[in-house]
Coordinates of C-alpha atoms in Angstrom, one line a residue:
M18 CA 21.8 -39.6 2.8
D19 CA 19.9 -39.9 -0.5
Y20 CA 16.3 -39.5 0.5
L21 CA 13.6 -36.9 -0.2
L22 CA 11.1 -35.1 2.0
K23 CA 8.3 -37.1 0.4
E24 CA 9.6 -40.2 2.1
I25 CA 9.6 -38.4 5.4
A26 CA 6.1 -37.2 4.7
V27 CA 5.0 -40.9 4.2
F28 CA 6.5 -41.9 7.6
V29 CA 4.8 -39.0 9.4
R30 CA 1.4 -39.7 7.8
I31 CA 1.5 -43.4 8.6
I32 CA 2.1 -42.7 12.3
E33 CA -0.5 -39.9 12.4
L34 CA -3.2 -42.0 10.8
G35 CA -2.2 -45.3 12.3
S36 CA -2.7 -47.2 9.1
F37 CA -0.8 -47.9 5.9
R38 CA -4.1 -48.0 3.9
A39 CA -5.4 -44.7 5.3
A40 CA -2.0 -43.0 4.7
A41 CA -1.9 -44.3 1.1
E42 CA -5.4 -43.0 0.4
D43 CA -4.5 -39.6 2.0
L44 CA -1.4 -39.2 0.0
N45 CA -3.0 -40.6 -3.2
L46 CA -0.6 -43.5 -3.4
T47 CA -0.9 -47.2 -3.8
Q48 CA 0.0 -49.2 -0.7
S49 CA 2.9 -50.7 -2.6
A50 CA 4.3 -47.2 -3.5
L51 CA 3.8 -46.1 0.1
T52 CA 5.7 -49.1 1.4
Q53 CA 8.5 -48.6 -1.0
R54 CA 8.9 -45.0 0.1
L55 CA 9.0 -46.0 3.8
K56 CA 11.6 -48.7 2.9
K57 CA 13.8 -46.2 1.1
L58 CA 13.8 -43.9 4.2
E59 CA 14.5 -46.8 6.6
E60 CA 17.4 -48.0 4.4
A61 CA 18.8 -44.4 4.3
V62 CA 18.8 -44.1 8.1
G63 CA 19.8 -47.7 8.7
V64 CA 17.1 -48.6 11.2
R65 CA 13.5 -49.6 11.3
L66 CA 11.2 -46.7 12.0
I67 CA 7.8 -48.4 12.1
E68 CA 6.6 -51.6 13.7
R69 CA 3.7 -53.2 11.8
T70 CA 1.6 -56.1 13.0
T71 CA -1.7 -57.4 11.7
R72 CA -3.5 -55.2 14.1
T73 CA -1.3 -52.2 14.9
V74 CA 1.0 -49.7 13.4
A75 CA 3.4 -47.9 15.8
P76 CA 6.8 -46.2 15.7
T77 CA 9.8 -48.0 16.9
V78 CA 11.8 -46.3 19.7
V79 CA 14.0 -44.6 17.1
G80 CA 10.9 -43.8 15.0
G81 CA 9.2 -42.2 18.0
S82 CA 12.2 -40.0 18.7
F83 CA 12.5 -39.1 15.0
L84 CA 8.8 -38.2 14.6
P85 CA 8.9 -34.7 16.0
V86 CA 12.1 -34.0 14.1
A87 CA 10.5 -35.2 10.9
K88 CA 7.4 -33.0 11.5
R89 CA 9.7 -29.9 12.0
M90 CA 11.6 -30.7 8.8
L91 CA 8.3 -30.8 6.9
V92 CA 7.1 -27.5 8.4
Q93 CA 10.4 -25.8 7.8
F94 CA 10.5 -27.0 4.2
E95 CA 6.9 -25.7 3.6
Q96 CA 7.9 -22.4 5.2
S97 CA 11.0 -22.2 3.1
M98 CA 8.9 -22.7 -0.1
E99 CA 6.5 -20.0 1.0
D100 CA 9.4 -17.6 1.6
L101 CA 10.8 -18.5 -1.8
N102 CA 7.5 -17.8 -3.5
T103 CA 7.2 -14.6 -1.6
L104 CA 10.6 -13.5 -2.8
I105 CA 9.7 -14.4 -6.4
R106 CA 6.4 -12.5 -6.2
A107 CA 8.1 -9.5 -4.7
R108 CA 10.5 -9.4 -7.7
T109 CA 8.0 -9.9 -10.5
G110 CA 4.5 -9.1 -11.4
Q111 CA 2.4 -5.9 -11.0
V112 CA 1.3 -3.6 -8.2
T113 CA -1.7 -1.3 -8.5
I114 CA -2.1 1.7 -6.3
A115 CA -4.3 4.9 -6.2
S116 CA -3.1 8.3 -5.3
L117 CA -4.0 12.0 -5.1
I118 CA -2.8 13.7 -8.2
S119 CA -0.5 16.1 -6.2
V120 CA 1.1 13.1 -4.4
A121 CA 1.4 11.1 -7.7
T122 CA 3.1 14.1 -9.2
Y123 CA 5.5 15.3 -6.5
V124 CA 6.0 12.5 -3.9
L125 CA 5.6 9.2 -5.7
P126 CA 8.3 9.6 -8.3
G127 CA 11.0 9.5 -5.6
A128 CA 9.6 6.3 -4.1
L129 CA 9.0 4.7 -7.5
K130 CA 12.6 5.4 -8.6
R131 CA 14.0 3.6 -5.5
F132 CA 11.5 0.8 -5.8
T133 CA 12.2 0.2 -9.5
A134 CA 15.9 0.2 -8.9
A135 CA 15.5 -2.6 -6.3
H136 CA 12.7 -4.5 -8.2
P137 CA 13.1 -3.8 -12.0
N138 CA 10.7 -6.6 -13.0
V139 CA 7.7 -5.3 -11.1
S140 CA 5.3 -3.0 -13.0
V141 CA 3.3 -0.4 -11.2
R142 CA -0.1 0.8 -12.3
I143 CA -1.2 4.2 -10.7
F144 CA -4.7 5.5 -10.6
D145 CA -4.1 9.2 -10.2
D146 CA -7.5 10.2 -9.0
P147 CA -9.5 13.0 -7.4
E148 CA -9.8 12.6 -3.6
L149 CA -13.4 11.3 -3.7
E150 CA -12.5 8.3 -5.8
I151 CA -9.6 6.7 -4.0
A152 CA -11.3 5.1 -1.0
G153 CA -13.8 3.5 -3.4
R154 CA -11.0 1.9 -5.4
I155 CA -9.4 0.5 -2.3
R156 CA -12.8 -0.9 -1.0
R157 CA -13.5 -2.6 -4.4
G158 CA -10.1 -4.1 -4.5
E159 CA -9.1 -2.2 -7.6
A160 CA -5.9 -1.0 -5.9
E161 CA -3.9 -2.5 -3.1
F162 CA -3.2 0.8 -1.2
G163 CA -3.7 4.4 -1.9
I164 CA -2.6 7.9 -0.8
D165 CA -5.7 10.0 0.0
M166 CA -6.9 13.0 1.9
E167 CA -8.5 12.4 5.3
T168 CA -12.2 13.3 5.4
A169 CA -14.8 13.7 8.1
D170 CA -16.8 10.8 6.6
Q171 CA -14.0 8.3 6.2
D172 CA -15.0 5.0 4.6
P173 CA -15.3 2.4 7.5
D174 CA -14.0 -0.4 5.3
V175 CA -10.7 1.4 4.8
E176 CA -7.8 1.5 7.3
V177 CA -6.1 4.9 7.5
T178 CA -2.5 5.8 8.4
P179 CA -1.7 9.5 8.7
L180 CA 1.4 10.6 6.8
L181 CA 1.7 14.4 6.9
E182 CA -0.1 17.7 7.4
D183 CA -0.2 19.8 4.3
R184 CA -1.0 23.5 4.7
Y185 CA -3.0 25.4 2.1
V186 CA -1.5 28.6 0.7
L187 CA -2.5 31.3 -1.7
V188 CA -0.6 31.2 -5.0
F189 CA -0.4 34.0 -7.7
H190 CA 1.7 35.2 -10.6
P191 CA 4.5 37.6 -9.4
D192 CA 3.0 40.4 -11.4
Y193 CA -0.6 39.9 -10.2
P194 CA -1.9 43.1 -8.5
G195 CA -3.7 43.5 -5.2
V196 CA -2.3 40.6 -3.2
P197 CA -1.4 41.5 0.4
S198 CA 2.1 41.1 1.6
G199 CA 2.7 38.6 4.4
A200 CA 0.1 36.2 5.7
V201 CA -3.3 36.5 4.1
A202 CA -6.6 36.1 6.0
W203 CA -9.4 34.4 4.2
A204 CA -11.5 37.5 4.6
D205 CA -8.8 39.4 2.6
L206 CA -9.7 37.3 -0.5
A207 CA -13.0 39.0 -0.9
E208 CA -11.9 41.2 -3.8
L209 CA -9.5 38.7 -5.5
P210 CA -10.7 36.7 -8.5
L211 CA -10.2 33.0 -7.6
V212 CA -9.4 30.0 -9.8
T213 CA -11.2 27.4 -7.7
Y214 CA -12.1 23.7 -7.7
G215 CA -15.3 22.0 -8.8
A216 CA -17.8 20.6 -6.3
R217 CA -16.4 17.0 -6.5
S218 CA -13.0 18.2 -5.3
G219 CA -11.9 17.1 -1.8
T220 CA -10.3 20.5 -1.4
N221 CA -13.7 22.2 -2.2
R222 CA -15.4 20.0 0.5
L223 CA -12.7 20.7 3.0
M224 CA -13.0 24.5 2.4
H225 CA -16.8 24.3 3.0
E226 CA -16.2 22.3 6.2
R227 CA -13.5 24.5 7.7
L228 CA -14.8 27.9 6.5
A229 CA -18.4 27.4 7.5
G230 CA -19.8 30.5 9.2
L231 CA -17.1 32.9 7.8
P232 CA -18.0 35.8 5.5
R233 CA -17.8 35.0 1.8
T234 CA -14.1 34.7 1.2
G235 CA -13.9 35.5 -2.5
K236 CA -15.6 35.2 -5.9
W237 CA -14.5 32.6 -8.3
R238 CA -13.8 33.5 -11.9
Y239 CA -12.7 30.1 -13.1
E240 CA -13.7 26.7 -11.9
V241 CA -11.6 23.7 -12.8
Q242 CA -11.5 20.0 -11.9
H243 CA -7.7 19.4 -11.7
L244 CA -4.9 21.0 -9.8
S245 CA -2.6 21.1 -12.8
T246 CA -5.3 23.2 -14.7
L247 CA -5.6 25.6 -11.7
L248 CA -1.9 26.1 -11.6
G249 CA -1.7 26.7 -15.3
L250 CA -4.4 29.4 -15.1
V251 CA -2.7 31.1 -12.2
R252 CA 0.6 31.1 -14.0
A253 CA -1.1 32.8 -16.9
G254 CA -2.2 35.6 -14.5
L255 CA -5.9 34.9 -14.8
G256 CA -6.5 34.9 -11.0
V257 CA -5.2 33.6 -7.7
G258 CA -5.5 30.0 -6.4
I259 CA -5.7 28.1 -3.2
V260 CA -3.5 25.0 -3.2
P261 CA -1.8 22.6 -0.8
T262 CA 1.9 23.4 -0.2
L263 CA 2.8 20.0 -1.6
A264 CA 1.6 21.1 -5.0
M265 CA 4.3 23.8 -5.1
A266 CA 7.1 21.3 -4.8
G267 CA 7.4 20.9 -8.6
Q268 CA 7.0 24.6 -9.6
E269 CA 9.8 26.4 -11.3
E270 CA 11.4 28.8 -8.9
G271 CA 9.9 32.3 -9.2
A272 CA 7.1 31.2 -11.6
L273 CA 4.5 31.6 -8.8
L274 CA 4.6 33.3 -5.4
Q275 CA 2.7 32.0 -2.3
R276 CA 1.4 33.4 0.9
P277 CA 0.3 31.5 4.0
L278 CA -3.5 31.6 4.6
V279 CA -4.6 32.4 8.2
A280 CA -7.8 33.0 10.2
P281 CA -8.2 30.1 10.0
D282 CA -5.1 28.1 9.2
M283 CA -6.3 25.3 6.9
R284 CA -4.5 22.0 6.4
R285 CA -5.3 18.6 4.9
T286 CA -4.1 15.4 6.4
I287 CA -2.5 13.1 3.8
V288 CA -3.2 9.4 4.7
L289 CA -2.3 6.0 3.4
V290 CA -5.4 3.9 2.9
Q291 CA -5.8 0.1 2.4
R292 CA -8.7 -2.2 2.7
R293 CA -9.4 -3.2 6.3
G294 CA -8.1 -6.7 7.1
A295 CA -6.6 -7.2 3.6
E296 CA -3.0 -8.4 3.2
L297 CA -0.9 -6.6 0.7
S298 CA 1.1 -8.6 -1.9
P299 CA 4.8 -8.8 -1.2
A300 CA 5.6 -6.3 -3.9
A301 CA 3.0 -3.9 -2.7
E302 CA 4.3 -4.2 0.8
I303 CA 7.7 -3.2 -0.4
L304 CA 6.4 -0.3 -2.4
K305 CA 4.4 0.9 0.6
A306 CA 7.6 1.0 2.6
F307 CA 9.4 3.1 0.0
T308 CA 6.4 5.4 -0.1
L309 CA 6.3 5.9 3.7
A310 CA 10.1 6.6 3.6
E311 CA 9.5 9.3 0.9
F312 CA 6.9 11.0 3.0
E313 CA 9.3 11.0 5.9
R314 CA 11.7 12.9 3.7
F315 CA 9.1 15.5 2.9
G316 CA 7.7 16.0 6.4
D317 CA 4.8 18.3 7.3
T318 CA 4.4 21.4 5.2
G319 CA 3.9 24.9 6.5

């Protein structure tokens, strides 16, 4: 049958509005064009679908039976077009995310490799940010989702999904003197020169929260803003550092040694964050799934 959905849409709208004139105005057609489309549909099916008198417009018996079928056809077509557009958007365009630097360095590459293999025409912009900036980017809509560190004062406009527990460890050059063997208590750091984080670091804030009330746990010799700088100074033998275990994933074997920190054991919770109530784009939803799968592969540390 050689007819189009727009003819079916004309039939449905005439019945719904009970008027050729109202249907023509609603569909932005002339009454003549509207009548021609209905005629084309009736010729295609071989029966009259609408009875029209000077005072009423009503479906015929066949038209009344066809009406719910016609409505379903229109809904299904609209849904099919939405699905097609979703598929196209998932395969093209750009996704913007925000991430902790350690996660962007050691976890995201695996997820991005698999995502790009499946969707080579989608570009990904990554804000590799300090902990305190990620939730703000999500709240302002600058990134669709982010990988952050859970905090005590979590932004209420952001939804949080825990991903893994990441234990903090002491790292040092293999030749660095004075580091105890086995697990190291925080109190044992008192005489070790630390390479530590600046005040804006999420790790710095976490240490102040978790270690409140303990004796001073060490004296800092170098203060840095980024994890990569801290690791570089520790590799050079300039001091010892406190880092999440995840940060050791990319270190050359034997370049640095690590010891578990105890009394207390300190961990950060890595979380996925997105704006509360916001819907991700199709491509971002797919990248999120790849990212969650990559975290499953890593599992908790320590």
